[in-house]
Amino acid sequence: MRVLVTGAFGQIGTELTEHLRAMHGSDQVMAADIRPPRAGSPAAGQPWVHLDVTDARALESLLTEHRFETIYHLAAILSGKGEENPQAAYHVNMTGTMNVLEAARKHGVGRLFLPSSIAVFGQDSPRDMTPNETVLRPGSMYGITKVAGELLLEYYVQRYGLDVRSLRFPGIISYKTEPGGGTTDYAVDIFVHAVQGRRYRCFLTEGTRLPFMYMKDVIRAVDALMDAPAELLTRRCYNISGFSADPGDFIREIRRVYGDFAVSFKPDFRQDIADSWPRSVDDSPARQDWGWHPEYDLSRVSQDMLKHVSQILQQAPGLGCLPGA
Ligand code: AKB
């Protein structure tokens, strides 16, 4: 096995694993997660191993058995779920990341991808075109673990020469799996509700602007960063974005197709998290160093999401891989 993906059945993991298997062959990519894939997800029926990333011994024995060249460590608790249980978020995100870095160091893993997030920013960071290097004082436990994760990975690069790379993801929009409990999940749920003809109650206010990316751009960005020659990288953690939008923008796009789509707003605890995050980020270092450029803007994402979500729901109305489905 050449590649290990932890958190392989999460929102990014499901599609990244599918992509890596198409690239390297199924027998070269190990999917690891703490629970099985949901029925109807593209990962259902595919080989996988059980892995709790907080269990250092389990990781150690997996890396002793297989000589992985690359690890994508995606197992994490996101911002919304993290505020419901901050202690669990700390444990999974910090202990898990430390365990993966240590196992990779001991076993000479060639390259590691550790996702970071716009959650590293907080009230003291500029909210528009947030620069790559600025004040990082997040208010959420998820954000705190992401800042610490970035510092840890940089330590492992400096101290042990490990090749670790990271992207600060914005909200991610996709249709193959349910997003995993973040503040930006509404941007997937809203499409599913529209296609199902159901009213949507949004947990953020209509004008809450945040940066987003479509999954197809996420996969391209991960590939581009991981393939970039190390000497081109001026840093290890990069801001990245596709476009910025608020719930009102999504609703206007959806109503071009579903004119009577009904939405109400009932902000909950996630509003405070969103209000501390950037409205847009400056991803020019990623563009300059390894040629990042997004292909999907809001209008292209909306068209693609509506097309795919309605195809999936027509084929299997009860399919469990979509939120609310
Ligand atoms: C979340 O909302 O927690 C994630 C993120 C922006 O990292 N989608």
Short mmCIF file of C-alpha atoms and ligand atoms in Angstrom, two decimals:
data_model
loop_
_atom_site.label_atom_id
_atom_site.label_comp_id
_atom_site.label_asym_id
_atom_site.label_seq_id
_atom_site.Cartn_x
_atom_site.Cartn_y
_atom_site.Cartn_z
CA MET A 1 0.00 0.00 0.00
CA ARG A 2 1.38 3.40 -0.95
CA VAL A 3 -1.22 5.73 0.51
CA LEU A 4 -3.16 5.96 3.79
CA VAL A 5 -6.25 8.15 4.17
CA THR A 6 -7.56 8.67 7.71
CA GLY A 7 -11.12 9.95 8.11
CA ALA A 8 -11.68 8.30 4.74
CA PHE A 9 -15.48 8.36 4.93
CA GLY A 10 -15.86 12.02 5.78
CA GLN A 11 -16.84 14.71 3.28
CA ILE A 12 -13.33 15.19 1.83
CA GLY A 13 -12.09 11.66 2.58
CA THR A 14 -14.80 9.93 0.54
CA GLU A 15 -14.02 11.81 -2.66
CA LEU A 16 -10.27 12.05 -2.14
CA THR A 17 -10.03 8.28 -1.56
CA GLU A 18 -12.11 7.61 -4.70
CA HIS A 19 -9.81 9.95 -6.66
CA LEU A 20 -6.57 8.49 -5.25
CA ARG A 21 -7.76 4.95 -6.00
CA ALA A 22 -8.51 5.92 -9.59
CA MET A 23 -5.00 7.40 -9.81
CA HIS A 24 -2.88 4.77 -8.02
CA GLY A 25 -5.10 1.66 -8.11
CA SER A 26 -7.48 0.46 -5.40
CA ASP A 27 -4.92 -1.91 -3.90
CA GLN A 28 -2.52 1.00 -3.28
CA VAL A 29 -4.82 3.23 -1.21
CA MET A 30 -5.92 2.23 2.29
CA ALA A 31 -9.13 3.85 3.56
CA ALA A 32 -9.19 4.11 7.37
CA ASP A 33 -12.00 5.42 9.52
CA ILE A 34 -13.52 4.96 12.96
CA ARG A 35 -16.88 3.90 11.50
CA PRO A 36 -18.05 2.21 8.28
CA PRO A 37 -19.21 4.24 5.27
CA ARG A 38 -22.90 5.09 5.08
CA ALA A 39 -25.06 3.02 2.74
CA GLY A 40 -25.28 4.76 -0.61
CA SER A 41 -21.94 6.55 -0.25
CA PRO A 42 -19.35 5.86 -3.01
CA ALA A 43 -17.17 4.23 -0.33
CA ALA A 44 -19.81 1.61 0.57
CA GLY A 45 -18.63 -1.89 -0.35
CA GLN A 46 -15.00 -0.77 -0.80
CA PRO A 47 -12.20 -2.22 1.38
CA TRP A 48 -11.38 -0.29 4.56
CA VAL A 49 -9.76 -0.68 7.98
CA HIS A 50 -10.99 0.44 11.36
CA LEU A 51 -8.72 3.13 12.84
CA ASP A 52 -9.11 5.39 15.85
CA VAL A 53 -6.40 8.03 15.32
CA THR A 54 -6.26 8.74 19.06
CA ASP A 55 -4.95 5.20 19.52
CA ALA A 56 -1.17 5.58 18.98
CA ARG A 57 -0.58 1.82 19.16
CA ALA A 58 -3.13 1.08 16.44
CA LEU A 59 -1.47 3.63 14.15
CA GLU A 60 1.94 2.26 14.99
CA SER A 61 0.97 -1.29 14.05
CA LEU A 62 -0.70 -0.12 10.81
CA LEU A 63 2.47 1.72 9.77
CA THR A 64 4.66 -1.21 10.78
CA GLU A 65 2.61 -3.52 8.59
CA HIS A 66 2.46 -1.22 5.53
CA ARG A 67 5.14 1.05 4.10
CA PHE A 68 3.05 4.11 3.23
CA GLU A 69 4.69 6.75 1.06
CA THR A 70 1.99 9.32 1.69
CA ILE A 71 -0.62 9.95 4.40
CA TYR A 72 -3.67 12.18 4.11
CA HIS A 73 -4.77 12.74 7.69
CA LEU A 74 -8.39 13.90 7.42
CA ALA A 75 -9.90 12.51 10.64
CA ALA A 76 -11.14 15.47 12.70
CA ILE A 77 -14.08 16.96 14.58
CA LEU A 78 -15.31 20.13 12.83
CA SER A 79 -16.35 23.50 14.24
CA GLY A 80 -20.05 22.89 15.02
CA LYS A 81 -19.63 19.45 16.58
CA GLY A 82 -16.46 20.78 18.27
CA GLU A 83 -18.42 23.44 20.17
CA GLU A 84 -20.93 20.80 21.30
CA ASN A 85 -18.09 18.74 22.75
CA PRO A 86 -14.85 20.78 22.99
CA GLN A 87 -13.02 18.10 24.99
CA ALA A 88 -13.65 15.48 22.29
CA ALA A 89 -12.58 17.97 19.59
CA TYR A 90 -9.34 18.61 21.46
CA HIS A 91 -8.69 14.89 21.90
CA VAL A 92 -9.41 13.79 18.33
CA ASN A 93 -7.83 16.80 16.61
CA MET A 94 -4.73 17.23 18.80
CA THR A 95 -3.92 13.67 19.92
CA GLY A 96 -4.82 12.33 16.47
CA THR A 97 -2.57 14.83 14.67
CA MET A 98 0.32 14.27 17.07
CA ASN A 99 -0.03 10.48 16.71
CA VAL A 100 0.00 10.68 12.92
CA LEU A 101 3.04 13.01 12.87
CA GLU A 102 4.92 10.75 15.28
CA ALA A 103 4.07 7.54 13.40
CA ALA A 104 5.07 9.21 10.10
CA ARG A 105 8.39 10.36 11.59
CA LYS A 106 9.23 6.92 13.03
CA HIS A 107 8.32 5.09 9.84
CA GLY A 108 9.90 7.51 7.34
CA VAL A 109 6.66 8.42 5.53
CA GLY A 110 7.64 10.56 2.53
CA ARG A 111 4.82 13.11 2.48
CA LEU A 112 1.87 14.11 4.65
CA PHE A 113 -1.22 16.20 4.03
CA LEU A 114 -2.87 17.78 7.10
CA PRO A 115 -5.91 19.93 6.36
CA SER A 116 -6.26 23.23 8.18
CA SER A 117 -9.17 25.65 8.00
CA ILE A 118 -10.31 29.27 7.89
CA ALA A 119 -11.18 28.51 11.53
CA VAL A 120 -7.56 29.41 12.43
CA PHE A 121 -8.63 33.07 12.11
CA GLY A 122 -10.60 34.91 14.78
CA GLN A 123 -12.00 38.29 15.86
CA ASP A 124 -8.54 39.92 15.71
CA SER A 125 -7.82 38.86 12.11
CA PRO A 126 -8.82 41.10 9.17
CA ARG A 127 -12.16 39.76 7.86
CA ASP A 128 -11.81 40.74 4.20
CA MET A 129 -9.08 39.29 1.99
CA THR A 130 -7.55 37.83 5.15
CA PRO A 131 -3.81 37.47 4.49
CA ASN A 132 -1.96 34.17 4.76
CA GLU A 133 0.16 35.53 7.60
CA THR A 134 -1.80 37.47 10.21
CA VAL A 135 -3.03 37.28 13.82
CA LEU A 136 -4.32 33.75 14.61
CA ARG A 137 -6.48 33.93 17.75
CA PRO A 138 -9.52 31.71 17.04
CA GLY A 139 -12.51 31.57 19.37
CA SER A 140 -13.60 27.96 18.67
CA MET A 141 -11.99 24.78 19.98
CA TYR A 142 -11.80 23.53 16.39
CA GLY A 143 -9.88 26.68 15.41
CA ILE A 144 -7.55 26.34 18.40
CA THR A 145 -6.70 22.76 17.41
CA LYS A 146 -6.11 23.86 13.80
CA VAL A 147 -3.68 26.62 14.85
CA ALA A 148 -1.87 24.17 17.13
CA GLY A 149 -1.87 21.60 14.30
CA GLU A 150 -0.25 24.12 11.95
CA LEU A 151 2.44 24.93 14.54
CA LEU A 152 3.04 21.23 15.17
CA LEU A 153 3.39 20.39 11.51
CA GLU A 154 5.84 23.27 11.01
CA TYR A 155 7.81 21.94 13.99
CA TYR A 156 8.02 18.49 12.38
CA VAL A 157 9.15 20.04 9.09
CA GLN A 158 11.90 22.10 10.81
CA ARG A 159 12.98 19.61 13.44
CA TYR A 160 12.70 16.27 11.60
CA GLY A 161 12.65 17.26 7.92
CA LEU A 162 9.21 15.66 7.43
CA ASP A 163 7.49 16.86 4.25
CA VAL A 164 4.12 18.04 5.60
CA ARG A 165 1.76 20.28 3.60
CA SER A 166 -1.50 21.95 4.51
CA LEU A 167 -4.42 23.95 3.09
CA ARG A 168 -6.71 26.21 5.11
CA PHE A 169 -10.01 25.05 3.68
CA PRO A 170 -13.06 27.31 3.56
CA GLY A 171 -16.59 25.80 3.55
CA ILE A 172 -16.66 22.84 1.18
CA ILE A 173 -19.64 22.12 -1.06
CA SER A 174 -20.21 18.60 -2.43
CA TYR A 175 -22.97 16.09 -3.14
CA LYS A 176 -21.49 12.62 -2.58
CA THR A 177 -21.46 12.61 1.23
CA GLU A 178 -22.90 14.50 4.10
CA PRO A 179 -20.65 17.24 5.52
CA GLY A 180 -19.39 16.44 8.98
CA GLY A 181 -20.81 18.97 11.45
CA GLY A 182 -19.27 22.29 10.44
CA THR A 183 -20.49 25.90 10.41
CA THR A 184 -20.57 25.93 6.61
CA ASP A 185 -22.73 22.77 6.23
CA TYR A 186 -25.79 24.86 5.36
CA ALA A 187 -24.31 25.37 1.89
CA VAL A 188 -24.87 21.67 1.15
CA ASP A 189 -28.16 21.19 3.06
CA ILE A 190 -29.79 24.10 1.25
CA PHE A 191 -29.43 22.40 -2.18
CA VAL A 192 -30.84 19.10 -0.89
CA HIS A 193 -33.87 20.85 0.63
CA ALA A 194 -34.49 22.82 -2.59
CA VAL A 195 -34.44 19.68 -4.76
CA GLN A 196 -36.70 17.81 -2.31
CA GLY A 197 -39.16 20.72 -2.35
CA ARG A 198 -38.77 21.25 1.40
CA ARG A 199 -38.57 24.57 3.25
CA TYR A 200 -35.06 25.21 4.60
CA ARG A 201 -34.36 26.73 8.01
CA CYS A 202 -30.91 28.30 7.84
CA PHE A 203 -28.83 28.44 11.02
CA LEU A 204 -26.88 31.51 9.81
CA THR A 205 -28.32 34.92 8.92
CA GLU A 206 -29.01 35.80 5.29
CA GLY A 207 -26.02 38.15 5.04
CA THR A 208 -23.34 35.95 6.67
CA ARG A 209 -20.62 35.99 4.04
CA LEU A 210 -17.99 33.22 4.09
CA PRO A 211 -15.44 31.76 1.66
CA PHE A 212 -16.29 28.45 -0.08
CA MET A 213 -14.87 25.89 -2.49
CA TYR A 214 -16.41 23.16 -4.61
CA MET A 215 -15.15 19.61 -3.97
CA LYS A 216 -13.85 19.28 -7.54
CA ASP A 217 -11.59 22.28 -6.86
CA VAL A 218 -10.61 20.83 -3.45
CA ILE A 219 -9.31 17.63 -5.08
CA ARG A 220 -7.41 19.62 -7.72
CA ALA A 221 -5.88 21.84 -5.03
CA VAL A 222 -4.75 18.90 -2.87
CA ASP A 223 -3.15 17.23 -5.90
CA ALA A 224 -1.42 20.44 -6.99
CA LEU A 225 -0.02 21.14 -3.52
CA MET A 226 1.12 17.55 -2.96
CA ASP A 227 2.79 17.39 -6.41
CA ALA A 228 4.53 20.78 -6.11
CA PRO A 229 8.34 20.60 -5.85
CA ALA A 230 9.27 21.38 -2.22
CA GLU A 231 11.57 24.22 -3.30
CA LEU A 232 8.59 26.14 -4.69
CA LEU A 233 6.80 26.19 -1.32
CA THR A 234 7.43 29.44 0.55
CA ARG A 235 5.34 28.16 3.48
CA ARG A 236 3.64 24.93 4.61
CA CYS A 237 0.09 26.20 5.29
CA TYR A 238 -1.74 28.01 2.51
CA ASN A 239 -4.95 30.05 2.42
CA ILE A 240 -7.19 28.79 -0.36
CA SER A 241 -10.61 29.76 -1.69
CA GLY A 242 -12.99 29.44 -4.61
CA PHE A 243 -15.51 32.26 -4.04
CA SER A 244 -17.31 34.06 -1.20
CA ALA A 245 -21.06 33.98 -0.68
CA ASP A 246 -23.80 34.36 1.93
CA PRO A 247 -27.04 32.35 2.33
CA GLY A 248 -28.91 35.05 0.37
CA ASP A 249 -26.60 34.49 -2.63
CA PHE A 250 -27.24 30.72 -2.57
CA ILE A 251 -31.00 31.28 -2.33
CA ARG A 252 -30.98 33.66 -5.33
CA GLU A 253 -29.07 31.09 -7.41
CA ILE A 254 -31.38 28.23 -6.38
CA ARG A 255 -34.52 30.30 -7.10
CA ARG A 256 -33.43 30.67 -10.73
CA VAL A 257 -34.43 26.99 -10.99
CA TYR A 258 -36.76 26.44 -8.00
CA GLY A 259 -38.59 29.77 -7.97
CA ASP A 260 -40.78 29.00 -4.94
CA PHE A 261 -37.98 27.67 -2.71
CA ALA A 262 -38.87 28.77 0.84
CA VAL A 263 -36.22 29.64 3.44
CA SER A 264 -36.39 30.99 6.97
CA PHE A 265 -33.54 32.04 9.24
CA LYS A 266 -32.94 30.89 12.80
CA PRO A 267 -29.32 31.60 13.75
CA ASP A 268 -27.90 29.30 16.43
CA PHE A 269 -24.52 29.01 18.18
CA ARG A 270 -22.81 28.61 14.80
CA GLN A 271 -23.56 32.26 14.00
CA ASP A 272 -20.90 33.38 16.53
CA ILE A 273 -18.37 31.06 14.92
CA ALA A 274 -19.17 32.36 11.42
CA ASP A 275 -19.00 35.98 12.64
CA SER A 276 -15.40 35.41 13.74
CA TRP A 277 -14.29 33.92 10.40
CA PRO A 278 -13.09 35.73 7.26
CA ARG A 279 -15.61 36.94 4.71
CA SER A 280 -12.94 36.32 2.07
CA VAL A 281 -9.32 35.17 2.08
CA ASP A 282 -6.26 36.22 0.13
CA ASP A 283 -4.94 33.05 -1.48
CA SER A 284 -2.30 34.77 -3.63
CA PRO A 285 0.63 32.80 -2.09
CA ALA A 286 -1.04 29.54 -3.27
CA ARG A 287 -1.57 31.08 -6.71
CA GLN A 288 2.02 32.30 -6.94
CA ASP A 289 3.82 29.27 -5.47
CA TRP A 290 2.02 26.32 -7.07
CA GLY A 291 -0.39 27.82 -9.57
CA TRP A 292 -3.69 27.60 -7.67
CA HIS A 293 -6.74 28.82 -9.58
CA PRO A 294 -10.35 27.83 -8.84
CA GLU A 295 -12.60 26.63 -11.67
CA TYR A 296 -15.94 26.83 -9.85
CA ASP A 297 -17.70 30.06 -8.91
CA LEU A 298 -21.10 30.28 -7.16
CA SER A 299 -23.14 30.03 -10.33
CA ARG A 300 -21.24 26.96 -11.66
CA VAL A 301 -21.41 25.28 -8.25
CA SER A 302 -25.17 25.87 -8.00
CA GLN A 303 -25.84 24.43 -11.46
CA ASP A 304 -23.68 21.37 -10.80
CA MET A 305 -25.10 20.78 -7.31
CA LEU A 306 -28.74 21.02 -8.47
CA LYS A 307 -28.05 18.66 -11.37
CA HIS A 308 -26.26 16.01 -9.28
CA VAL A 309 -28.45 16.20 -6.18
CA SER A 310 -31.59 15.76 -8.31
CA GLN A 311 -30.01 12.82 -10.21
CA ILE A 312 -29.09 11.11 -6.93
CA LEU A 313 -32.52 11.67 -5.41
CA GLN A 314 -34.29 10.43 -8.56
CA GLN A 315 -32.23 7.23 -8.60
CA ALA A 316 -32.68 6.51 -4.90
CA PRO A 317 -34.98 8.89 -3.03
CA GLY A 318 -34.10 7.28 0.29
CA LEU A 319 -30.34 7.42 -0.26
CA GLY A 320 -28.63 8.04 3.03
CA CYS A 321 -25.51 9.73 1.71
CA LEU A 322 -27.13 13.13 1.38
CA PRO A 323 -28.07 15.26 4.34
CA GLY A 324 -31.76 15.35 5.06
CA ALA A 325 -32.36 12.67 2.40
C1 AKB B 1 -16.40 23.93 9.36
O1 AKB B 1 -17.38 24.63 9.04
O2 AKB B 1 -16.11 23.63 10.51
C2 AKB B 1 -15.48 23.47 8.24
C3 AKB B 1 -14.33 24.41 8.07
C4 AKB B 1 -14.54 25.74 7.45
O3 AKB B 1 -13.23 24.07 8.42
N1 AKB B 1 -16.20 23.34 7.03
#
